[in-house]
mmCIF file of C-alpha atoms in Angstrom:
data_model
loop_
_atom_site.group_PDB
_atom_site.id
_atom_site.type_symbol
_atom_site.label_atom_id
_atom_site.label_comp_id
_atom_site.label_asym_id
_atom_site.label_seq_id
_atom_site.Cartn_x
_atom_site.Cartn_y
_atom_site.Cartn_z
ATOM 1 C CA UNK A 1 -29.048 -133.854 -52.072
ATOM 2 C CA UNK A 2 -30.480 -132.621 -55.284
ATOM 3 C CA UNK A 3 -32.259 -135.093 -57.598
ATOM 4 C CA UNK A 4 -34.541 -132.621 -59.487
ATOM 5 C CA UNK A 5 -32.907 -132.229 -63.111
ATOM 6 C CA UNK A 6 -34.954 -130.702 -65.866
ATOM 7 C CA UNK A 7 -34.036 -130.644 -69.502
ATOM 8 C CA UNK A 8 -34.059 -127.339 -70.834
ATOM 9 C CA UNK A 9 -33.052 -127.986 -74.495
ATOM 10 C CA UNK A 10 -32.044 -130.834 -76.754
ATOM 11 C CA UNK A 11 -29.830 -130.513 -79.925
ATOM 12 C CA UNK A 12 -29.380 -133.014 -82.597
ATOM 13 C CA UNK A 13 -26.615 -133.121 -85.229
ATOM 14 C CA UNK A 14 -28.327 -133.358 -88.752
ATOM 15 C CA UNK A 15 -27.623 -135.601 -91.647
ATOM 16 C CA UNK A 16 -24.291 -137.167 -90.959
ATOM 17 C CA UNK A 17 -24.036 -141.177 -90.550
ATOM 18 C CA UNK A 18 -22.545 -143.292 -87.697
ATOM 19 C CA UNK A 19 -21.994 -140.217 -85.478
ATOM 20 C CA UNK A 20 -20.299 -140.434 -82.089
ATOM 21 C CA UNK A 21 -19.943 -137.621 -79.607
ATOM 22 C CA UNK A 22 -17.116 -136.331 -77.264
ATOM 23 C CA UNK A 23 -17.433 -134.934 -73.853
ATOM 24 C CA UNK A 24 -18.708 -131.657 -74.094
ATOM 25 C CA UNK A 25 -17.284 -128.411 -72.256
ATOM 26 C CA UNK A 26 -19.157 -125.356 -70.905
ATOM 27 C CA UNK A 27 -18.093 -121.918 -71.541
ATOM 28 C CA UNK A 28 -19.462 -118.521 -70.582
ATOM 29 C CA UNK A 29 -22.441 -118.162 -72.864
ATOM 30 C CA UNK A 30 -22.118 -121.635 -74.622
ATOM 31 C CA UNK A 31 -21.919 -125.416 -74.552
ATOM 32 C CA UNK A 32 -19.262 -126.872 -77.167
ATOM 33 C CA UNK A 33 -19.535 -130.333 -78.364
ATOM 34 C CA UNK A 34 -17.633 -132.339 -80.880
ATOM 35 C CA UNK A 35 -19.036 -135.082 -83.064
ATOM 36 C CA UNK A 36 -17.161 -137.369 -85.341
ATOM 37 C CA UNK A 37 -18.587 -139.370 -88.307
ATOM 38 C CA UNK A 38 -18.050 -141.737 -91.223
ATOM 39 C CA UNK A 39 -18.055 -140.170 -94.550
ATOM 40 C CA UNK A 40 -17.723 -143.565 -96.252
ATOM 41 C CA UNK A 41 -14.052 -143.020 -97.490
ATOM 42 C CA UNK A 42 -12.873 -140.923 -94.648
ATOM 43 C CA UNK A 43 -13.746 -139.629 -90.980
ATOM 44 C CA UNK A 44 -14.684 -135.955 -90.390
ATOM 45 C CA UNK A 45 -15.629 -134.080 -87.212
ATOM 46 C CA UNK A 46 -17.752 -131.010 -86.378
ATOM 47 C CA UNK A 47 -17.152 -128.527 -83.410
ATOM 48 C CA UNK A 48 -20.337 -126.997 -82.607
ATOM 49 C CA UNK A 49 -20.969 -124.220 -80.204
ATOM 50 C CA UNK A 50 -24.597 -124.045 -78.852
ATOM 51 C CA UNK A 51 -26.263 -121.069 -76.923
ATOM 52 C CA UNK A 52 -26.914 -122.024 -73.301
ATOM 53 C CA UNK A 53 -30.157 -120.376 -73.481
ATOM 54 C CA UNK A 54 -31.860 -122.143 -76.464
ATOM 55 C CA UNK A 55 -29.506 -124.561 -78.259
ATOM 56 C CA UNK A 56 -28.897 -122.311 -81.253
ATOM 57 C CA UNK A 57 -25.790 -122.835 -83.270
ATOM 58 C CA UNK A 58 -23.522 -120.026 -82.507
ATOM 59 C CA UNK A 59 -20.746 -121.366 -84.718
ATOM 60 C CA UNK A 60 -19.538 -124.724 -86.243
ATOM 61 C CA UNK A 61 -16.136 -125.771 -87.711
ATOM 62 C CA UNK A 62 -15.338 -128.816 -89.726
ATOM 63 C CA UNK A 63 -12.025 -130.513 -89.172
ATOM 64 C CA UNK A 64 -10.487 -133.456 -90.841
ATOM 65 C CA UNK A 65 -10.503 -136.932 -89.102
ATOM 66 C CA UNK A 66 -11.620 -138.003 -85.687
ATOM 67 C CA UNK A 67 -11.362 -135.196 -83.167
ATOM 68 C CA UNK A 68 -10.659 -135.624 -79.371
ATOM 69 C CA UNK A 69 -12.838 -133.959 -76.726
ATOM 70 C CA UNK A 70 -12.460 -130.146 -76.505
ATOM 71 C CA UNK A 71 -10.581 -128.222 -73.944
ATOM 72 C CA UNK A 72 -11.365 -124.725 -72.687
ATOM 73 C CA UNK A 73 -9.152 -122.204 -71.029
ATOM 74 C CA UNK A 74 -9.877 -119.394 -68.554
ATOM 75 C CA UNK A 75 -10.474 -116.922 -71.399
ATOM 76 C CA UNK A 76 -12.929 -119.323 -73.176
ATOM 77 C CA UNK A 77 -10.777 -120.255 -75.768
ATOM 78 C CA UNK A 78 -11.352 -123.847 -77.209
ATOM 79 C CA UNK A 79 -8.632 -126.348 -78.187
ATOM 80 C CA UNK A 80 -9.396 -129.437 -80.264
ATOM 81 C CA UNK A 81 -7.041 -132.172 -81.468
ATOM 82 C CA UNK A 82 -7.529 -134.526 -84.206
ATOM 83 C CA UNK A 83 -6.138 -137.782 -85.204
ATOM 84 C CA UNK A 84 -4.823 -136.098 -88.306
ATOM 85 C CA UNK A 85 -2.022 -134.982 -85.966
ATOM 86 C CA UNK A 86 -3.137 -131.222 -85.459
ATOM 87 C CA UNK A 87 -4.506 -128.988 -82.815
ATOM 88 C CA UNK A 88 -7.069 -126.260 -83.618
ATOM 89 C CA UNK A 89 -7.684 -123.237 -81.347
ATOM 90 C CA UNK A 90 -10.786 -121.058 -81.645
ATOM 91 C CA UNK A 91 -11.834 -117.848 -79.887
ATOM 92 C CA UNK A 92 -15.029 -117.862 -77.936
ATOM 93 C CA UNK A 93 -16.756 -116.376 -80.990
ATOM 94 C CA UNK A 94 -15.561 -119.384 -83.141
ATOM 95 C CA UNK A 95 -12.673 -117.399 -85.197
ATOM 96 C CA UNK A 96 -9.813 -119.434 -85.703
ATOM 97 C CA UNK A 97 -6.855 -118.456 -83.648
ATOM 98 C CA UNK A 98 -4.373 -121.091 -85.187
ATOM 99 C CA UNK A 99 -3.781 -124.578 -86.401
ATOM 100 C CA UNK A 100 -0.839 -126.617 -85.442
ATOM 101 C CA UNK A 101 0.295 -129.672 -87.365
ATOM 102 C CA UNK A 102 3.082 -131.478 -85.391
ATOM 103 C CA UNK A 103 2.778 -135.289 -86.451
ATOM 104 C CA UNK A 104 0.970 -137.697 -88.388
ATOM 105 C CA UNK A 105 -0.140 -140.219 -85.699
ATOM 106 C CA UNK A 106 -3.300 -140.520 -83.653
ATOM 107 C CA UNK A 107 -3.289 -138.294 -80.536
ATOM 108 C CA UNK A 108 -4.889 -138.565 -77.169
ATOM 109 C CA UNK A 109 -6.826 -135.905 -75.428
ATOM 110 C CA UNK A 110 -4.400 -132.857 -74.849
ATOM 111 C CA UNK A 111 -3.961 -131.252 -71.420
ATOM 112 C CA UNK A 112 -3.641 -127.442 -70.768
ATOM 113 C CA UNK A 113 -1.278 -126.200 -68.216
ATOM 114 C CA UNK A 114 -0.301 -122.565 -67.899
ATOM 115 C CA UNK A 115 0.810 -121.209 -71.229
ATOM 116 C CA UNK A 116 1.386 -124.683 -72.875
ATOM 117 C CA UNK A 117 -0.461 -127.518 -74.381
ATOM 118 C CA UNK A 118 0.680 -131.199 -73.908
ATOM 119 C CA UNK A 119 -0.457 -133.834 -76.209
ATOM 120 C CA UNK A 120 0.762 -137.538 -76.735
ATOM 121 C CA UNK A 121 0.593 -139.965 -79.806
ATOM 122 C CA UNK A 122 -1.670 -142.936 -79.244
ATOM 123 C CA UNK A 123 -2.195 -146.160 -81.105
ATOM 124 C CA UNK A 124 0.073 -148.178 -83.505
ATOM 125 C CA UNK A 125 3.448 -146.575 -84.380
ATOM 126 C CA UNK A 126 3.172 -144.108 -81.337
ATOM 127 C CA UNK A 127 6.411 -142.494 -80.225
ATOM 128 C CA UNK A 128 6.386 -138.985 -79.027
ATOM 129 C CA UNK A 129 4.715 -136.483 -76.496
ATOM 130 C CA UNK A 130 4.602 -132.805 -77.668
ATOM 131 C CA UNK A 131 4.491 -129.625 -75.956
ATOM 132 C CA UNK A 132 2.982 -126.575 -77.861
ATOM 133 C CA UNK A 133 2.723 -122.836 -77.192
ATOM 134 C CA UNK A 134 -0.930 -122.154 -76.180
ATOM 135 C CA UNK A 135 -0.786 -118.748 -77.802
ATOM 136 C CA UNK A 136 0.624 -119.741 -81.130
ATOM 137 C CA UNK A 137 0.543 -123.536 -81.585
ATOM 138 C CA UNK A 138 4.122 -123.586 -82.177
ATOM 139 C CA UNK A 139 5.999 -126.740 -81.027
ATOM 140 C CA UNK A 140 8.250 -125.928 -77.917
ATOM 141 C CA UNK A 141 9.707 -129.468 -77.608
ATOM 142 C CA UNK A 142 8.945 -133.181 -78.228
ATOM 143 C CA UNK A 143 9.764 -136.153 -76.083
ATOM 144 C CA UNK A 144 10.415 -139.672 -77.453
ATOM 145 C CA UNK A 145 8.403 -141.970 -75.099
ATOM 146 C CA UNK A 146 8.851 -144.787 -77.373
ATOM 147 C CA UNK A 147 5.228 -146.020 -77.261
ATOM 148 C CA UNK A 148 1.495 -145.749 -77.197
ATOM 149 C CA UNK A 149 0.168 -143.111 -74.446
ATOM 150 C CA UNK A 150 -3.163 -143.012 -72.336
ATOM 151 C CA UNK A 151 -4.554 -139.662 -71.152
ATOM 152 C CA UNK A 152 -2.174 -137.996 -68.845
ATOM 153 C CA UNK A 153 -1.839 -135.738 -65.926
ATOM 154 C CA UNK A 154 -0.198 -132.274 -65.638
ATOM 155 C CA UNK A 155 0.606 -131.290 -62.118
ATOM 156 C CA UNK A 156 3.372 -129.038 -60.312
ATOM 157 C CA UNK A 157 5.232 -128.252 -63.485
ATOM 158 C CA UNK A 158 5.422 -131.958 -64.292
ATOM 159 C CA UNK A 159 3.560 -134.404 -66.693
ATOM 160 C CA UNK A 160 2.702 -138.033 -65.653
ATOM 161 C CA UNK A 161 1.827 -140.721 -68.253
ATOM 162 C CA UNK A 162 2.050 -144.113 -69.444
ATOM 163 C CA UNK A 163 3.900 -145.431 -72.383
ATOM 164 C CA UNK A 164 3.334 -148.817 -74.013
ATOM 165 C CA UNK A 165 6.345 -149.662 -75.497
ATOM 166 C CA UNK A 166 6.178 -152.839 -78.060
ATOM 167 C CA UNK A 167 8.412 -155.611 -77.831
ATOM 168 C CA UNK A 168 9.885 -157.733 -80.481
ATOM 169 C CA UNK A 169 6.877 -160.114 -80.564
ATOM 170 C CA UNK A 170 3.209 -159.478 -80.182
ATOM 171 C CA UNK A 171 2.325 -159.441 -76.600
ATOM 172 C CA UNK A 172 5.677 -158.632 -75.273
ATOM 173 C CA UNK A 173 4.826 -154.939 -74.706
ATOM 174 C CA UNK A 174 6.401 -153.142 -71.592
ATOM 175 C CA UNK A 175 4.583 -150.637 -69.660
ATOM 176 C CA UNK A 176 6.425 -147.591 -68.565
ATOM 177 C CA UNK A 177 5.379 -144.828 -66.214
ATOM 178 C CA UNK A 178 7.014 -141.457 -67.003
ATOM 179 C CA UNK A 179 7.501 -138.083 -65.331
ATOM 180 C CA UNK A 180 8.470 -135.299 -67.777
ATOM 181 C CA UNK A 181 9.458 -131.731 -66.875
ATOM 182 C CA UNK A 182 6.918 -129.251 -68.481
ATOM 183 C CA UNK A 183 9.384 -126.503 -69.189
ATOM 184 C CA UNK A 184 12.315 -128.563 -70.665
ATOM 185 C CA UNK A 185 10.724 -131.948 -71.880
ATOM 186 C CA UNK A 186 13.305 -133.710 -69.949
ATOM 187 C CA UNK A 187 12.377 -137.217 -68.429
ATOM 188 C CA UNK A 188 12.663 -136.925 -64.529
ATOM 189 C CA UNK A 189 12.007 -140.419 -63.867
ATOM 190 C CA UNK A 190 10.631 -143.499 -65.320
ATOM 191 C CA UNK A 191 9.599 -146.814 -63.900
ATOM 192 C CA UNK A 192 8.134 -150.083 -65.258
ATOM 193 C CA UNK A 193 4.900 -151.862 -64.384
ATOM 194 C CA UNK A 194 3.629 -155.253 -64.777
ATOM 195 C CA UNK A 195 0.127 -154.291 -65.733
ATOM 196 C CA UNK A 196 -1.407 -151.530 -68.046
ATOM 197 C CA UNK A 197 -1.996 -148.290 -66.522
ATOM 198 C CA UNK A 198 -4.411 -145.910 -67.749
ATOM 199 C CA UNK A 199 -5.527 -142.477 -66.294
ATOM 200 C CA UNK A 200 -3.850 -140.674 -63.261
ATOM 201 C CA UNK A 201 -4.967 -138.306 -60.675
ATOM 202 C CA UNK A 202 -2.954 -136.639 -57.732
ATOM 203 C CA UNK A 203 -3.734 -136.389 -53.818
ATOM 204 C CA UNK A 204 -1.123 -135.337 -51.073
ATOM 205 C CA UNK A 205 1.878 -135.815 -53.311
ATOM 206 C CA UNK A 206 0.767 -139.277 -54.455
ATOM 207 C CA UNK A 207 -0.136 -140.259 -57.939
ATOM 208 C CA UNK A 208 -3.406 -142.481 -57.950
ATOM 209 C CA UNK A 209 -3.019 -144.483 -60.979
ATOM 210 C CA UNK A 210 -6.026 -146.676 -62.366
ATOM 211 C CA UNK A 211 -4.560 -149.981 -63.818
ATOM 212 C CA UNK A 212 -5.512 -153.575 -64.752
ATOM 213 C CA UNK A 213 -6.419 -155.459 -61.387
ATOM 214 C CA UNK A 214 -5.567 -152.863 -59.235
ATOM 215 C CA UNK A 215 -5.482 -149.050 -58.264
ATOM 216 C CA UNK A 216 -2.110 -148.094 -57.334
ATOM 217 C CA UNK A 217 -0.404 -145.185 -55.385
ATOM 218 C CA UNK A 218 2.877 -143.812 -56.443
ATOM 219 C CA UNK A 219 5.143 -141.188 -54.953
ATOM 220 C CA UNK A 220 5.080 -138.572 -57.492
ATOM 221 C CA UNK A 221 8.518 -137.449 -56.677
ATOM 222 C CA UNK A 222 10.330 -140.467 -57.767
ATOM 223 C CA UNK A 223 7.638 -142.951 -58.979
ATOM 224 C CA UNK A 224 7.954 -145.519 -56.208
ATOM 225 C CA UNK A 225 5.176 -147.768 -55.452
ATOM 226 C CA UNK A 226 3.395 -146.892 -52.081
ATOM 227 C CA UNK A 227 0.273 -148.827 -51.900
ATOM 228 C CA UNK A 228 -2.235 -150.799 -53.989
ATOM 229 C CA UNK A 229 -5.880 -151.908 -53.824
ATOM 230 C CA UNK A 230 -6.869 -154.925 -55.797
ATOM 231 C CA UNK A 231 -9.924 -155.141 -57.884
ATOM 232 C CA UNK A 232 -11.442 -158.224 -59.435
ATOM 233 C CA UNK A 233 -8.941 -160.175 -61.489
ATOM 234 C CA UNK A 234 -9.307 -159.211 -65.153
ATOM 235 C CA UNK A 235 -10.929 -155.884 -64.759
ATOM 236 C CA UNK A 236 -9.288 -152.492 -65.393
ATOM 237 C CA UNK A 237 -9.801 -148.985 -64.071
ATOM 238 C CA UNK A 238 -10.494 -147.126 -67.520
ATOM 239 C CA UNK A 239 -12.928 -144.239 -66.153
ATOM 240 C CA UNK A 240 -11.367 -141.918 -63.847
ATOM 241 C CA UNK A 241 -9.675 -141.719 -61.231
ATOM 242 C CA UNK A 242 -11.388 -138.752 -59.597
ATOM 243 C CA UNK A 243 -10.175 -137.398 -56.223
ATOM 244 C CA UNK A 244 -12.775 -135.891 -53.643
ATOM 245 C CA UNK A 245 -11.219 -135.050 -50.560
ATOM 246 C CA UNK A 246 -9.796 -138.521 -49.390
ATOM 247 C CA UNK A 247 -12.230 -140.358 -51.622
ATOM 248 C CA UNK A 248 -11.063 -141.981 -54.949
ATOM 249 C CA UNK A 249 -13.804 -142.327 -57.433
ATOM 250 C CA UNK A 250 -13.249 -144.718 -60.478
ATOM 251 C CA UNK A 251 -15.068 -146.772 -63.019
ATOM 252 C CA UNK A 252 -13.909 -150.188 -64.394
ATOM 253 C CA UNK A 253 -14.620 -151.998 -67.731
ATOM 254 C CA UNK A 254 -17.030 -154.258 -65.917
ATOM 255 C CA UNK A 255 -19.496 -151.635 -65.606
ATOM 256 C CA UNK A 256 -18.847 -150.878 -61.757
ATOM 257 C CA UNK A 257 -18.245 -147.727 -60.096
ATOM 258 C CA UNK A 258 -15.531 -148.251 -57.187
ATOM 259 C CA UNK A 259 -14.915 -145.720 -54.489
ATOM 260 C CA UNK A 260 -11.797 -146.052 -52.495
ATOM 261 C CA UNK A 261 -10.622 -144.137 -49.381
ATOM 262 C CA UNK A 262 -7.016 -142.839 -48.943
ATOM 263 C CA UNK A 263 -5.924 -143.512 -45.248
ATOM 264 C CA UNK A 264 -2.364 -142.868 -43.631
ATOM 265 C CA UNK A 265 -1.687 -145.294 -40.673
ATOM 266 C CA UNK A 266 1.253 -145.822 -38.318
ATOM 267 C CA UNK A 267 2.365 -144.309 -35.096
ATOM 268 C CA UNK A 268 5.561 -142.581 -36.254
ATOM 269 C CA UNK A 269 5.849 -142.778 -39.868
ATOM 270 C CA UNK A 270 2.393 -142.816 -41.456
ATOM 271 C CA UNK A 271 2.086 -144.925 -44.394
ATOM 272 C CA UNK A 272 -0.417 -144.420 -47.063
ATOM 273 C CA UNK A 273 -3.142 -147.150 -47.531
ATOM 274 C CA UNK A 274 -5.967 -147.604 -50.052
ATOM 275 C CA UNK A 275 -9.184 -149.140 -48.639
ATOM 276 C CA UNK A 276 -12.210 -150.114 -50.517
ATOM 277 C CA UNK A 277 -15.122 -147.987 -49.440
ATOM 278 C CA UNK A 278 -17.974 -149.238 -51.772
ATOM 279 C CA UNK A 279 -18.698 -150.317 -55.203
ATOM 280 C CA UNK A 280 -21.873 -150.067 -57.332
ATOM 281 C CA UNK A 281 -22.560 -152.095 -60.549
ATOM 282 C CA UNK A 282 -24.379 -150.274 -63.243
ATOM 283 C CA UNK A 283 -26.725 -151.659 -65.995
ATOM 284 C CA UNK A 284 -24.486 -150.412 -68.973
ATOM 285 C CA UNK A 285 -20.901 -149.886 -69.713
ATOM 286 C CA UNK A 286 -19.385 -146.466 -68.360
ATOM 287 C CA UNK A 287 -18.902 -143.778 -71.045
ATOM 288 C CA UNK A 288 -16.412 -140.922 -70.457
ATOM 289 C CA UNK A 289 -15.218 -139.896 -67.054
ATOM 290 C CA UNK A 290 -17.159 -139.835 -63.688
ATOM 291 C CA UNK A 291 -18.403 -136.291 -62.695
ATOM 292 C CA UNK A 292 -18.526 -135.040 -59.163
ATOM 293 C CA UNK A 293 -20.810 -132.111 -58.976
ATOM 294 C CA UNK A 294 -23.039 -130.496 -56.032
ATOM 295 C CA UNK A 295 -22.101 -133.317 -53.678
ATOM 296 C CA UNK A 296 -23.011 -136.091 -56.175
ATOM 297 C CA UNK A 297 -21.282 -138.535 -58.607
ATOM 298 C CA UNK A 298 -22.633 -138.606 -61.965
ATOM 299 C CA UNK A 299 -21.933 -141.427 -64.610
ATOM 300 C CA UNK A 300 -23.209 -141.832 -68.188
ATOM 301 C CA UNK A 301 -23.727 -145.281 -69.488
ATOM 302 C CA UNK A 302 -23.764 -146.813 -72.955
ATOM 303 C CA UNK A 303 -27.671 -147.038 -72.703
ATOM 304 C CA UNK A 304 -27.859 -143.313 -72.630
ATOM 305 C CA UNK A 305 -28.688 -143.329 -68.797
ATOM 306 C CA UNK A 306 -27.288 -140.842 -66.549
ATOM 307 C CA UNK A 307 -26.970 -142.257 -62.905
ATOM 308 C CA UNK A 308 -26.492 -140.067 -59.942
ATOM 309 C CA UNK A 309 -24.987 -141.342 -56.767
ATOM 310 C CA UNK A 310 -24.165 -139.862 -53.247
ATOM 311 C CA UNK A 311 -20.589 -140.177 -52.059
ATOM 312 C CA UNK A 312 -21.734 -142.896 -49.853
ATOM 313 C CA UNK A 313 -22.793 -144.884 -52.857
ATOM 314 C CA UNK A 314 -26.648 -144.518 -52.631
ATOM 315 C CA UNK A 315 -28.216 -144.090 -56.047
ATOM 316 C CA UNK A 316 -30.355 -140.972 -56.349
ATOM 317 C CA UNK A 317 -33.750 -141.122 -58.236
ATOM 318 C CA UNK A 318 -34.776 -140.604 -60.890
ATOM 319 C CA UNK A 319 -32.190 -141.790 -63.198
ATOM 320 C CA UNK A 320 -32.814 -140.053 -66.560
ATOM 321 C CA UNK A 321 -32.012 -140.962 -70.068
ATOM 322 C CA UNK A 322 -30.468 -139.078 -73.113
ATOM 323 C CA UNK A 323 -31.388 -139.071 -76.738
ATOM 324 C CA UNK A 324 -32.627 -142.133 -78.284
ATOM 325 C CA UNK A 325 -30.832 -144.695 -76.014
ATOM 326 C CA UNK A 326 -28.297 -145.388 -78.667
ATOM 327 C CA UNK A 327 -25.358 -143.880 -76.854
ATOM 328 C CA UNK A 328 -21.983 -143.537 -79.023
ATOM 329 C CA UNK A 329 -19.402 -141.897 -77.047
ATOM 330 C CA UNK A 330 -19.843 -138.632 -75.229
ATOM 331 C CA UNK A 331 -19.747 -137.638 -71.527
ATOM 332 C CA UNK A 332 -20.789 -135.161 -68.971
ATOM 333 C CA UNK A 333 -19.986 -131.612 -67.997
ATOM 334 C CA UNK A 334 -21.175 -129.374 -65.279
ATOM 335 C CA UNK A 335 -21.278 -125.795 -64.211
ATOM 336 C CA UNK A 336 -23.095 -124.267 -61.393
ATOM 337 C CA UNK A 337 -26.835 -125.529 -61.801
ATOM 338 C CA UNK A 338 -26.268 -126.748 -65.294
ATOM 339 C CA UNK A 339 -25.455 -130.416 -66.480
ATOM 340 C CA UNK A 340 -24.526 -131.005 -70.264
ATOM 341 C CA UNK A 341 -24.618 -134.483 -71.633
ATOM 342 C CA UNK A 342 -23.419 -135.460 -75.196
ATOM 343 C CA UNK A 343 -23.964 -138.803 -76.573
ATOM 344 C CA UNK A 344 -24.247 -140.160 -80.322
ATOM 345 C CA UNK A 345 -25.544 -137.118 -82.425
ATOM 346 C CA UNK A 346 -27.195 -135.653 -79.303
ATOM 347 C CA UNK A 347 -26.377 -132.753 -76.730
ATOM 348 C CA UNK A 348 -28.841 -132.055 -73.970
ATOM 349 C CA UNK A 349 -28.596 -129.503 -71.121
ATOM 350 C CA UNK A 350 -30.284 -129.965 -67.925
ATOM 351 C CA UNK A 351 -30.832 -127.391 -65.053
ATOM 352 C CA UNK A 352 -31.759 -127.967 -61.352
#
């Protein structure tokens, strides 16, 4: 267990007002972070690449509207989507590779898979999921999902995500779970659920889907429900799930980290079961996604505190804080002995 993290640099975005950060990414020689901010009559975002060694700005781009968290591929290229309905692609040196405008709706965090980028509309009036060519930004296909989408999962040539389809009256929305073929954009299966579902992960051919009131297991081949683990009524799994071995790490909107174990029981036909392993309440609301690194779980909260836990739930000490404690958005990224943390107008890089 390693608890000794030392800050090696701190960066603060200057000038802008009401700044919020996104989860950063770590490249070969740089940390790339995104900030969005209020320009009084409109929103704008900055994509900033910082030197790993000393926090120098290596390059910066300004883009319209609120940007999502960045993605980075195996070549170090960076991809950023904005609520203006565009994806921006940059080379590691900051030069623009392409900009693709594919719609006019707010969009969710895109997903990279092979030579393609997948992105879904989110918020009011959402209708479509899009597939773009990673090399050019050209639209390869679009799929009409009929509603608002949450962060989705790309796995084994398929996309899995939720679509919230509005009804005739307020409160009559229907939750659809979708599986779409990555190559063609054809829907492979669809099923409905009685509660909102948020993020998904995969383990042993099973979809682990965080939802309101429960964590669910679905057969990835056909969408059939295999098992559920209830959580306190009225709470929702909005951070994670993250799969580590047979452990499932997730955070809820009641500031609690929950870990479940996937078990398969039975004499002849082993049935999957989800069993609660432990839960740990935190002092602040969870920001971004939980991170598993060097045998520990790390979580950022809205007080700017980074909490580290062993896989058995023991909190490691000391817990360390970020910036001025006024956390607005952000998240964690790790590589080898480095931990990057973004929140508000601040990025910090730690080393152990």
